[in-house]
Structures are given as C-alpha cells and as structure tokens.
Amino acid sequence: MTQKKLLALLLMLWLSWPITGQAKDNCLVILTSFSELPFKGLVDKFSAREQCEVRVIYRRTLPAIRLLTDGNQPKVDLVVSSSPTLFQTLHQQKLLAPLGKLSDVPSWLAPHSLPASDYVLPVAYSGIGLMFNRDYLDKHKLPQPRSWQDLAQPGFNGHVMMSSPSHSGTTHMMVENILQSEGWDEGWALLMRIGGNLASLSARSFGVSDAISRGLVGAGPVIDNYASAAQRHFEYVGFSYLPDTVILPTYCGLTAKAAHADKARQFLNFLLSAEGQAILTEPEFAKTPLNDDKLAHSTDFVIEKQQLFLRNNVIKALFEQAISQQLPKLRYTWLAIIKAQGAMKNTLKNHEVLTQAIALASQVPISEAEAMSPDLQAVFADYEQQPSAQMERTMQDWRMQVAQQLEQAMALVRTLEYP
C-alpha cells in the first residue's frame, strides 16, 4: 500500500470514529457554561443511576448562543448556566420549551430570579466576592481586599485580575453590580480605576481563580464556588463576599428542540431531590442549596433585570473598547497618576491638573441615558452574532475617544511640578 493510500485510509477511519462522549445511545445532551471539573461529577451520578450516556457540551455564554441558533450543530436537550442574559436571549428567540410543573421558586430567591418561571428553573444559587492569595499579599505588603474600592487602591496596581463581560456572564453581572450600586458615572470611574490595576484580563471567569491560586496575581472577583474549590487545595487562598453581593441562581432550561425531553425533566427532578441538592453543595460544585436562605438574606442588592437586559450588548461592547482594548495604556496612565500623587509639589495648581487627569482617565464615551437609548441598543442588537458596519464604526469611535482621553491625561501628568 502506498503512503498516499495509507494516509487516505487513516483519514477515513478518523472521520468515522465516534467523538468522545457522543455515543449513539445518548439519552441526554446538556449544554453548560460551567467548567468541566464540577459538572462532570454531577452528570456521572445521574448517568450511572439511569444507565445511559449523557453528553455534556461546555461553552461560554456567547458560543453557547451561537451553537443553539446554528441548525448544523448537535441538538441540545438541556441548558445549565448562571447567566440570566443567556436564558433571556434563549427565551426571546423562542429556543426554550415550557418546563411544566416541577417546583416553585422559594419566595426569598424569587426577587433574584428570572421572571420567565415557566421556562427556567433555579436549582441552586451562588454569590460573588473577592478571592485572594494570602502569601502573595503578604509578599507585596497588601491588605486583604473586601470591596470593589479596595481593588482600586494604588497599592494593587498590577496585582489584580478579572474577566470581561463579553467572555463571562458572571463578570457581566459583576459589572452591572457596580454600575447599579454606584451609579453610571461613579461606577465606570471605579471600573476604569480597577482596569488600571489589572495585570491582565482572563478569557474565562475560572481563569481568575486559577491565576490567584498559582500566585500569578494577588486578588480578583470570582463566583463563590470557584473560590471554594481552590480553598480545598490551597490553604493560603482566602475569600470574602462583597458587601452588596449579587445573588446568581443556577438556572436550567429545556430547549424547544429537545430530543430527550422526558429524560431532561428526570435530570431536573434529580437536581431538585435531596440527593441532587446534596451533590450541588459538595466541594466540587459548592453551590448553595434551595433550602438555605442565609446568603440571599445577607445582601440588600437586587439586580434590576430589565435594565440589565436592555443594555446588555452596549455594556459588553463599551467594556471591551474602554478597558479590554486599552489595557496597556490604561495601566500606564494610572501608574503615572499614582506616582504623581505621591511625588508632586503640594500646590493648588498641581491638584487641579491632577484632578483633570483623573477625570479624563475615568470617563467612558457615553452617558447612561445613551446606553438605555433604543436607537443605540438597536445598533448593538447583533453584537453577539454579526457586527454591522455601524456597530463597528461606533466601537471604533469609542475606542479612539478613550485612547485620546488617556493620552490627554498623560500629557497633564507630565506638566505637574515636582520638588
């Protein structure tokens, strides 16, 4: 047999070989935004009990939407995620089916849950906080952070990591937490200041907990179960809930084209059972079960969901242009401001100039009223699908404006007088 024929035969064998986890006798196909490590144990228990193969597809929020709207992709039965915007998008596009009577949402969790209760089912919940590496903080003589404002302190310059709302539904909720708690102008000023302290942005939200565990950075915002998983292995990892933490239910939704709807409902009943709830609280998953209301009662903050959904794409695009795309320049500008604060002459003129520089480095190109404008929301309607020419132009304008503001801020810092 010639080498060319041998290669052709090997290629045919490879193409015909079943993809791992995609056996022909799949009884259930689940799409989730969770990482594989915690979710696999949960699925394995159900799979063993039902004596059937369960396929799990792991995707971030945006790729998950693309997969579910692409007719050439494998059919999914069940979606599991903590991203409310994911389920809102699926519900709006009529990609979810009614669940039927399964279980009522506890009254104390209802304010934090999605209104489409016939189509989404909370099975547990989590909170958001700050994870930190005690050894790293001690080495760099940094305090343990307890609030967003702590991450914005000058001492944390280069020692923080987070993800972006475009890559992580959890991070999107964190950003909205800041904007809705602090207000638009103060919220973005805080985000830009934290952005100036970032060592880098993680492509996935669990990358933040991984980097902190490995001692690459000192602190960052994470969902509590990522911190709990890290604390099992590393005694130097700490975590504290934010004072006004966001409550994130873990949602499940049945797809409109589910091929195994009955088995999907069995899986949901399994999650709601005493056994399923116990598994969700195990260290690998570390979710808070539905019979525990302490964390939900510890915060007064409730995300205003209509606001969240309406400006969803605008916030993601704005964060990308104002922070993600500006990271080196943002970091350099804020480092210069930090150094100037401690070294410049204490004169009225210097303080006025530095105040102008800080204001320029803290502003985003649009107001809250513009972000809530139906016209701008229409421009970004397909942000997660196919960007239009107008959308591209708008984002370029934003990117250039922020870059110019940072350059102007640097120019002002250079005019300061030093002893």
Short mmCIF file of C-alpha atoms in Angstrom, two decimals:
data_model
loop_
_atom_site.label_atom_id
_atom_site.label_comp_id
_atom_site.label_asym_id
_atom_site.label_seq_id
_atom_site.Cartn_x
_atom_site.Cartn_y
_atom_site.Cartn_z
CA MET A 1 0.00 0.00 0.00
CA THR A 2 1.38 3.39 -0.98
CA GLN A 3 1.90 6.10 1.59
CA LYS A 4 -0.82 8.23 -0.04
CA LYS A 5 -3.39 5.39 0.15
CA LEU A 6 -2.40 4.66 3.75
CA LEU A 7 -2.96 8.30 4.73
CA ALA A 8 -6.34 8.31 2.98
CA LEU A 9 -7.39 5.16 4.86
CA LEU A 10 -6.30 6.60 8.19
CA LEU A 11 -8.24 9.80 7.46
CA MET A 12 -11.42 7.82 6.70
CA LEU A 13 -11.04 5.83 9.91
CA TRP A 14 -10.51 9.03 11.91
CA LEU A 15 -13.58 10.72 10.41
CA SER A 16 -15.75 7.70 11.13
CA TRP A 17 -14.52 7.33 14.72
CA PRO A 18 -17.17 8.46 17.28
CA ILE A 19 -16.42 11.71 19.04
CA THR A 20 -15.69 11.26 22.74
CA GLY A 21 -18.86 11.49 24.79
CA GLN A 22 -21.07 11.34 21.66
CA ALA A 23 -22.08 7.73 21.70
CA LYS A 24 -25.10 6.78 19.59
CA ASP A 25 -27.13 5.85 22.65
CA ASN A 26 -27.00 9.31 24.27
CA CYS A 27 -30.04 9.64 26.50
CA LEU A 28 -29.43 13.33 27.23
CA VAL A 29 -27.36 16.19 25.78
CA ILE A 30 -26.58 19.08 28.14
CA LEU A 31 -25.04 22.44 27.25
CA THR A 32 -23.45 24.29 30.16
CA SER A 33 -21.29 27.35 30.77
CA PHE A 34 -19.82 25.74 33.88
CA SER A 35 -16.31 24.30 33.84
CA GLU A 36 -15.92 20.56 33.40
CA LEU A 37 -14.47 19.62 36.79
CA PRO A 38 -17.51 20.30 39.00
CA PHE A 39 -20.17 19.45 36.44
CA LYS A 40 -18.79 16.05 35.44
CA GLY A 41 -19.30 14.52 38.89
CA LEU A 42 -22.94 15.60 38.93
CA VAL A 43 -23.62 14.17 35.48
CA ASP A 44 -21.76 10.93 36.22
CA LYS A 45 -24.05 10.25 39.20
CA PHE A 46 -27.17 10.69 37.08
CA SER A 47 -25.71 8.72 34.18
CA ALA A 48 -24.86 5.77 36.44
CA ARG A 49 -28.30 5.81 38.05
CA GLU A 50 -30.13 5.91 34.73
CA GLN A 51 -27.70 3.53 32.98
CA CYS A 52 -27.37 5.79 29.96
CA GLU A 53 -24.82 8.01 28.27
CA VAL A 54 -25.08 11.74 28.98
CA ARG A 55 -23.18 14.05 26.67
CA VAL A 56 -22.08 17.42 28.05
CA ILE A 57 -21.05 20.35 25.83
CA TYR A 58 -19.04 23.05 27.58
CA ARG A 59 -19.32 26.56 26.12
CA ARG A 60 -19.03 30.18 27.24
CA THR A 61 -22.18 32.31 27.01
CA LEU A 62 -21.63 33.72 23.51
CA PRO A 63 -20.54 30.44 21.86
CA ALA A 64 -23.47 28.74 23.61
CA ILE A 65 -25.94 31.08 21.92
CA ARG A 66 -24.27 30.51 18.56
CA LEU A 67 -24.43 26.75 18.99
CA LEU A 68 -28.12 26.79 19.88
CA THR A 69 -29.01 29.00 16.91
CA ASP A 70 -26.96 27.01 14.39
CA GLY A 71 -29.04 24.29 12.73
CA ASN A 72 -25.91 22.32 11.81
CA GLN A 73 -24.83 21.86 15.43
CA PRO A 74 -25.85 18.86 17.60
CA LYS A 75 -29.30 19.10 19.19
CA VAL A 76 -29.19 20.08 22.86
CA ASP A 77 -31.82 18.96 25.37
CA LEU A 78 -30.97 21.00 28.45
CA VAL A 79 -29.08 24.24 29.17
CA VAL A 80 -27.47 24.82 32.58
CA SER A 81 -25.88 28.17 33.45
CA SER A 82 -25.81 31.05 35.94
CA SER A 83 -26.11 33.64 33.16
CA PRO A 84 -29.54 35.33 33.18
CA THR A 85 -28.78 37.10 29.88
CA LEU A 86 -28.17 33.73 28.22
CA PHE A 87 -31.60 32.44 29.25
CA GLN A 88 -33.27 35.76 28.46
CA THR A 89 -31.82 35.60 24.95
CA LEU A 90 -32.92 31.99 24.50
CA HIS A 91 -36.41 32.79 25.77
CA GLN A 92 -36.76 35.83 23.48
CA GLN A 93 -35.68 33.77 20.47
CA LYS A 94 -38.21 31.05 21.42
CA LEU A 95 -35.47 28.46 21.88
CA LEU A 96 -36.84 27.22 25.22
CA ALA A 97 -39.81 24.95 25.92
CA PRO A 98 -42.15 25.14 28.93
CA LEU A 99 -40.87 23.00 31.79
CA GLY A 100 -44.23 22.01 33.19
CA LYS A 101 -44.87 21.68 36.91
CA LEU A 102 -41.61 20.86 38.68
CA SER A 103 -41.04 23.11 41.68
CA ASP A 104 -41.87 26.62 42.84
CA VAL A 105 -39.03 29.11 43.30
CA PRO A 106 -38.58 29.92 47.04
CA SER A 107 -40.10 33.31 47.82
CA TRP A 108 -36.79 34.67 49.13
CA LEU A 109 -35.00 33.70 45.89
CA ALA A 110 -37.73 34.98 43.55
CA PRO A 111 -36.53 38.65 43.52
CA HIS A 112 -33.13 37.45 42.27
CA SER A 113 -34.55 35.03 39.68
CA LEU A 114 -35.71 35.44 36.10
CA PRO A 115 -39.39 36.25 35.60
CA ALA A 116 -39.87 33.54 32.92
CA SER A 117 -40.54 30.90 35.58
CA ASP A 118 -42.35 28.57 33.16
CA TYR A 119 -39.19 28.27 31.07
CA VAL A 120 -36.28 28.43 33.54
CA LEU A 121 -35.78 26.60 36.81
CA PRO A 122 -33.36 27.69 39.58
CA VAL A 123 -31.82 24.61 41.21
CA ALA A 124 -29.27 26.34 43.48
CA TYR A 125 -27.55 29.70 43.79
CA SER A 126 -24.21 31.44 44.39
CA GLY A 127 -22.78 34.79 45.42
CA ILE A 128 -19.91 36.94 44.18
CA GLY A 129 -16.90 38.01 46.20
CA LEU A 130 -13.18 38.67 46.17
CA MET A 131 -10.70 35.81 46.16
CA PHE A 132 -7.11 36.47 47.26
CA ASN A 133 -3.79 34.72 47.81
CA ARG A 134 -2.58 35.45 51.36
CA ASP A 135 1.04 34.53 50.62
CA TYR A 136 1.09 36.83 47.58
CA LEU A 137 -0.48 39.70 49.52
CA ASP A 138 2.00 39.27 52.39
CA LYS A 139 4.91 39.25 49.95
CA HIS A 140 3.76 42.52 48.38
CA LYS A 141 2.61 44.02 51.71
CA LEU A 142 -1.00 44.34 50.55
CA PRO A 143 -4.16 44.15 52.73
CA GLN A 144 -6.85 41.54 52.12
CA PRO A 145 -9.42 43.22 49.84
CA ARG A 146 -13.05 43.31 50.96
CA SER A 147 -14.72 45.64 48.43
CA TRP A 148 -14.51 46.86 44.84
CA GLN A 149 -12.98 50.07 46.16
CA ASP A 150 -10.14 48.04 47.72
CA LEU A 151 -9.21 46.64 44.30
CA ALA A 152 -8.99 50.22 43.02
CA GLN A 153 -6.41 51.28 45.60
CA PRO A 154 -2.98 52.36 44.27
CA GLY A 155 -1.17 49.53 46.06
CA PHE A 156 -3.00 46.92 43.95
CA ASN A 157 -1.58 48.26 40.67
CA GLY A 158 -0.56 45.19 38.63
CA HIS A 159 -1.85 42.72 41.22
CA VAL A 160 -5.48 42.20 40.10
CA MET A 161 -7.17 40.00 37.50
CA MET A 162 -10.73 39.70 36.25
CA SER A 163 -12.55 38.54 33.13
CA SER A 164 -14.67 40.66 30.78
CA PRO A 165 -18.48 40.71 30.38
CA SER A 166 -18.13 39.65 26.73
CA HIS A 167 -16.42 36.42 27.79
CA SER A 168 -18.18 35.70 31.06
CA GLY A 169 -21.82 36.01 32.05
CA THR A 170 -20.73 36.10 35.70
CA THR A 171 -18.42 39.06 35.04
CA HIS A 172 -21.26 40.83 33.22
CA MET A 173 -23.29 40.56 36.43
CA MET A 174 -20.32 41.92 38.40
CA VAL A 175 -20.09 44.95 36.11
CA GLU A 176 -23.82 45.61 36.42
CA ASN A 177 -23.46 45.19 40.19
CA ILE A 178 -21.02 48.11 40.20
CA LEU A 179 -23.00 50.28 37.77
CA GLN A 180 -26.31 49.77 39.53
CA SER A 181 -24.83 50.17 43.04
CA GLU A 182 -22.55 53.13 42.38
CA GLY A 183 -24.40 54.85 39.54
CA TRP A 184 -23.24 55.19 35.93
CA ASP A 185 -20.51 57.84 36.26
CA GLU A 186 -19.09 56.67 39.59
CA GLY A 187 -19.45 53.05 38.55
CA TRP A 188 -17.45 53.46 35.34
CA ALA A 189 -14.86 55.58 37.17
CA LEU A 190 -14.41 52.67 39.60
CA LEU A 191 -14.22 50.14 36.76
CA MET A 192 -11.64 52.24 34.88
CA ARG A 193 -9.59 52.57 38.06
CA ILE A 194 -9.72 48.80 38.65
CA GLY A 195 -8.87 48.38 34.97
CA GLY A 196 -5.71 50.40 35.58
CA ASN A 197 -4.71 47.92 38.27
CA LEU A 198 -5.24 44.81 36.15
CA ALA A 199 -2.26 42.60 35.43
CA SER A 200 -4.36 41.03 32.65
CA LEU A 201 -7.89 40.01 31.65
CA SER A 202 -8.79 36.32 31.76
CA ALA A 203 -10.57 34.72 28.80
CA ARG A 204 -12.71 32.69 31.22
CA SER A 205 -14.02 33.57 34.67
CA PHE A 206 -12.48 30.47 36.27
CA GLY A 207 -9.11 31.62 34.89
CA VAL A 208 -9.14 34.30 37.60
CA SER A 209 -9.32 31.79 40.46
CA ASP A 210 -6.66 29.66 38.76
CA ALA A 211 -4.26 32.62 38.43
CA ILE A 212 -4.77 33.61 42.08
CA SER A 213 -4.22 30.02 43.24
CA ARG A 214 -0.98 29.82 41.25
CA GLY A 215 0.30 33.08 42.68
CA LEU A 216 0.29 34.96 39.37
CA VAL A 217 -1.83 37.78 40.86
CA GLY A 218 -2.97 38.68 44.33
CA ALA A 219 -6.73 39.11 44.06
CA GLY A 220 -9.78 39.26 41.83
CA PRO A 221 -13.57 38.97 41.74
CA VAL A 222 -14.96 35.43 41.39
CA ILE A 223 -18.13 33.46 41.96
CA ASP A 224 -18.00 31.75 45.37
CA ASN A 225 -17.86 28.14 44.15
CA TYR A 226 -14.59 28.79 42.26
CA ALA A 227 -13.06 30.11 45.47
CA SER A 228 -14.39 27.14 47.47
CA ALA A 229 -12.83 24.69 45.01
CA ALA A 230 -9.47 26.46 45.30
CA GLN A 231 -9.63 26.58 49.10
CA ARG A 232 -9.92 22.79 49.20
CA HIS A 233 -6.42 22.51 47.75
CA PHE A 234 -4.63 25.68 48.88
CA GLU A 235 -4.75 26.86 52.48
CA TYR A 236 -3.33 30.26 51.51
CA VAL A 237 -6.43 31.09 49.40
CA GLY A 238 -8.96 33.40 51.04
CA PHE A 239 -12.39 34.69 50.01
CA SER A 240 -14.89 37.26 51.22
CA TYR A 241 -18.33 38.08 49.87
CA LEU A 242 -18.77 41.62 48.60
CA PRO A 243 -20.93 43.78 50.92
CA ASP A 244 -23.70 44.02 48.27
CA THR A 245 -23.09 40.70 46.59
CA VAL A 246 -25.03 39.66 43.51
CA ILE A 247 -27.13 36.53 44.00
CA LEU A 248 -26.75 34.24 40.98
CA PRO A 249 -29.23 31.38 40.67
CA THR A 250 -28.09 28.32 38.75
CA TYR A 251 -30.72 28.01 36.00
CA CYS A 252 -31.82 25.07 33.89
CA GLY A 253 -33.84 25.35 30.70
CA LEU A 254 -35.35 22.78 28.34
CA THR A 255 -34.68 23.53 24.68
CA ALA A 256 -37.55 23.79 22.21
CA LYS A 257 -35.96 21.11 20.00
CA ALA A 258 -35.07 18.69 22.79
CA ALA A 259 -34.93 15.11 21.52
CA HIS A 260 -34.92 13.71 25.07
CA ALA A 261 -37.36 15.99 26.90
CA ASP A 262 -38.57 13.31 29.33
CA LYS A 263 -35.03 12.41 30.34
CA ALA A 264 -34.21 16.13 30.72
CA ARG A 265 -37.11 16.51 33.16
CA GLN A 266 -35.85 13.45 35.04
CA PHE A 267 -32.47 15.18 35.34
CA LEU A 268 -34.17 18.31 36.68
CA ASN A 269 -36.08 16.30 39.26
CA PHE A 270 -32.79 14.64 40.20
CA LEU A 271 -31.22 18.08 40.79
CA LEU A 272 -34.17 19.09 42.98
CA SER A 273 -34.09 15.86 45.01
CA ALA A 274 -32.30 15.58 48.34
CA GLU A 275 -29.51 13.63 46.62
CA GLY A 276 -29.13 16.16 43.84
CA GLN A 277 -29.15 19.14 46.20
CA ALA A 278 -26.51 17.42 48.35
CA ILE A 279 -24.29 16.89 45.28
CA LEU A 280 -24.64 20.56 44.32
CA THR A 281 -23.31 21.56 47.75
CA GLU A 282 -20.32 19.20 47.64
CA PRO A 283 -16.92 20.94 47.45
CA GLU A 284 -16.53 20.22 43.73
CA PHE A 285 -19.67 22.23 42.93
CA ALA A 286 -20.03 24.36 46.08
CA LYS A 287 -23.46 25.82 45.28
CA THR A 288 -25.87 27.00 47.97
CA PRO A 289 -28.95 24.72 48.03
CA LEU A 290 -32.54 25.92 47.80
CA ASN A 291 -33.21 25.12 51.47
CA ASP A 292 -30.52 27.59 52.64
CA ASP A 293 -31.55 31.25 52.50
CA LYS A 294 -28.74 32.82 54.60
CA LEU A 295 -26.61 34.17 51.76
CA ALA A 296 -29.60 35.60 49.87
CA HIS A 297 -30.74 37.36 53.04
CA SER A 298 -27.26 38.80 53.67
CA THR A 299 -27.50 41.30 50.81
CA ASP A 300 -29.95 44.10 50.05
CA PHE A 301 -28.83 44.34 46.44
CA VAL A 302 -31.09 43.00 43.70
CA ILE A 303 -30.15 43.37 40.02
CA GLU A 304 -32.69 45.45 38.09
CA LYS A 305 -33.19 42.90 35.35
CA GLN A 306 -34.96 44.98 32.73
CA GLN A 307 -32.08 47.45 32.79
CA LEU A 308 -29.62 44.54 32.66
CA PHE A 309 -31.28 43.02 29.58
CA LEU A 310 -31.89 46.25 27.65
CA ARG A 311 -28.29 47.46 27.77
CA ASN A 312 -26.70 44.01 27.79
CA ASN A 313 -24.82 44.31 24.49
CA VAL A 314 -23.99 48.00 24.94
CA ILE A 315 -22.27 47.30 28.28
CA LYS A 316 -20.27 44.41 26.82
CA ALA A 317 -19.12 46.47 23.84
CA LEU A 318 -18.32 49.51 25.98
CA PHE A 319 -16.23 47.48 28.43
CA GLU A 320 -14.27 45.99 25.51
CA GLN A 321 -13.47 49.39 23.99
CA ALA A 322 -12.87 51.32 27.23
CA ILE A 323 -10.97 48.68 29.22
CA SER A 324 -10.09 45.48 27.34
CA GLN A 325 -8.73 47.25 24.24
CA GLN A 326 -6.99 49.95 26.30
CA LEU A 327 -5.37 47.77 28.95
CA PRO A 328 -1.66 48.65 28.43
CA LYS A 329 -2.42 52.36 28.01
CA LEU A 330 -4.91 52.32 30.90
CA ARG A 331 -2.38 50.63 33.18
CA TYR A 332 0.43 53.02 32.14
CA THR A 333 -1.75 56.10 32.66
CA TRP A 334 -2.97 55.12 36.10
CA LEU A 335 0.54 54.12 37.18
CA ALA A 336 1.73 57.62 36.19
CA ILE A 337 -1.16 59.18 38.14
CA ILE A 338 -0.37 57.04 41.20
CA LYS A 339 3.31 58.04 41.14
CA ALA A 340 2.41 61.70 40.67
CA GLN A 341 0.07 61.69 43.66
CA GLY A 342 2.93 60.76 45.96
CA ALA A 343 5.68 62.88 44.42
CA MET A 344 4.28 66.16 43.06
CA LYS A 345 4.51 69.51 44.83
CA ASN A 346 1.54 70.19 47.09
CA THR A 347 0.18 73.20 45.20
CA LEU A 348 -3.34 74.21 44.19
CA LYS A 349 -2.37 74.22 40.51
CA ASN A 350 -0.95 70.69 40.73
CA HIS A 351 -4.10 69.40 42.45
CA GLU A 352 -6.33 70.99 39.81
CA VAL A 353 -4.27 69.50 36.96
CA LEU A 354 -4.21 66.04 38.59
CA THR A 355 -7.97 66.19 39.17
CA GLN A 356 -8.44 66.87 35.45
CA ALA A 357 -6.16 63.95 34.57
CA ILE A 358 -8.06 61.57 36.86
CA ALA A 359 -11.39 62.70 35.39
CA LEU A 360 -10.14 62.05 31.83
CA ALA A 361 -8.85 58.58 32.79
CA SER A 362 -12.18 57.73 34.47
CA GLN A 363 -14.72 58.62 31.77
CA VAL A 364 -16.44 56.47 29.17
CA PRO A 365 -17.72 57.93 25.87
CA ILE A 366 -21.46 57.62 26.52
CA SER A 367 -23.94 58.51 29.26
CA GLU A 368 -26.39 56.16 30.94
CA ALA A 369 -29.23 57.79 29.00
CA GLU A 370 -27.43 56.95 25.75
CA ALA A 371 -26.81 53.38 26.89
CA MET A 372 -30.53 53.00 27.56
CA SER A 373 -31.48 54.57 24.23
CA PRO A 374 -33.48 52.24 21.93
CA ASP A 375 -31.51 53.64 18.97
CA LEU A 376 -28.13 52.62 20.39
CA GLN A 377 -29.50 49.29 21.58
CA ALA A 378 -30.72 48.65 18.04
CA VAL A 379 -27.20 49.30 16.72
CA PHE A 380 -25.84 46.63 19.07
CA ALA A 381 -28.72 44.17 18.69
CA ASP A 382 -26.49 41.68 16.82
CA TYR A 383 -23.35 42.25 18.90
CA GLU A 384 -23.20 38.57 19.80
CA GLN A 385 -23.80 37.45 16.23
CA GLN A 386 -22.67 39.54 13.24
CA PRO A 387 -21.38 43.10 13.86
CA SER A 388 -22.78 45.65 11.42
CA ALA A 389 -20.75 48.43 9.79
CA GLN A 390 -22.47 51.00 12.01
CA MET A 391 -21.66 48.96 15.11
CA GLU A 392 -18.01 48.69 14.08
CA ARG A 393 -17.82 52.45 13.48
CA THR A 394 -19.41 53.20 16.85
CA MET A 395 -16.99 50.91 18.69
CA GLN A 396 -14.05 52.45 16.84
CA ASP A 397 -15.22 55.93 17.87
CA TRP A 398 -15.46 54.81 21.49
CA ARG A 399 -12.02 53.19 21.36
CA MET A 400 -10.41 56.29 19.84
CA GLN A 401 -12.11 58.63 22.30
CA VAL A 402 -10.94 56.67 25.35
CA ALA A 403 -7.42 56.42 23.89
CA GLN A 404 -7.36 60.21 23.35
CA GLN A 405 -8.59 60.84 26.90
CA LEU A 406 -5.83 58.66 28.31
CA GLU A 407 -3.23 60.47 26.19
CA GLN A 408 -4.59 63.82 27.40
CA ALA A 409 -4.42 62.58 31.00
CA MET A 410 -0.78 61.56 30.49
CA ALA A 411 0.02 64.95 28.94
CA LEU A 412 -1.44 66.69 32.00
CA VAL A 413 0.57 64.48 34.38
CA ARG A 414 3.76 65.50 32.56
CA THR A 415 3.02 69.18 33.32
CA LEU A 416 2.98 68.62 37.08
CA GLU A 417 5.70 70.25 39.16
CA TYR A 418 7.90 68.10 41.38
CA PRO A 419 10.25 69.08 44.21
#
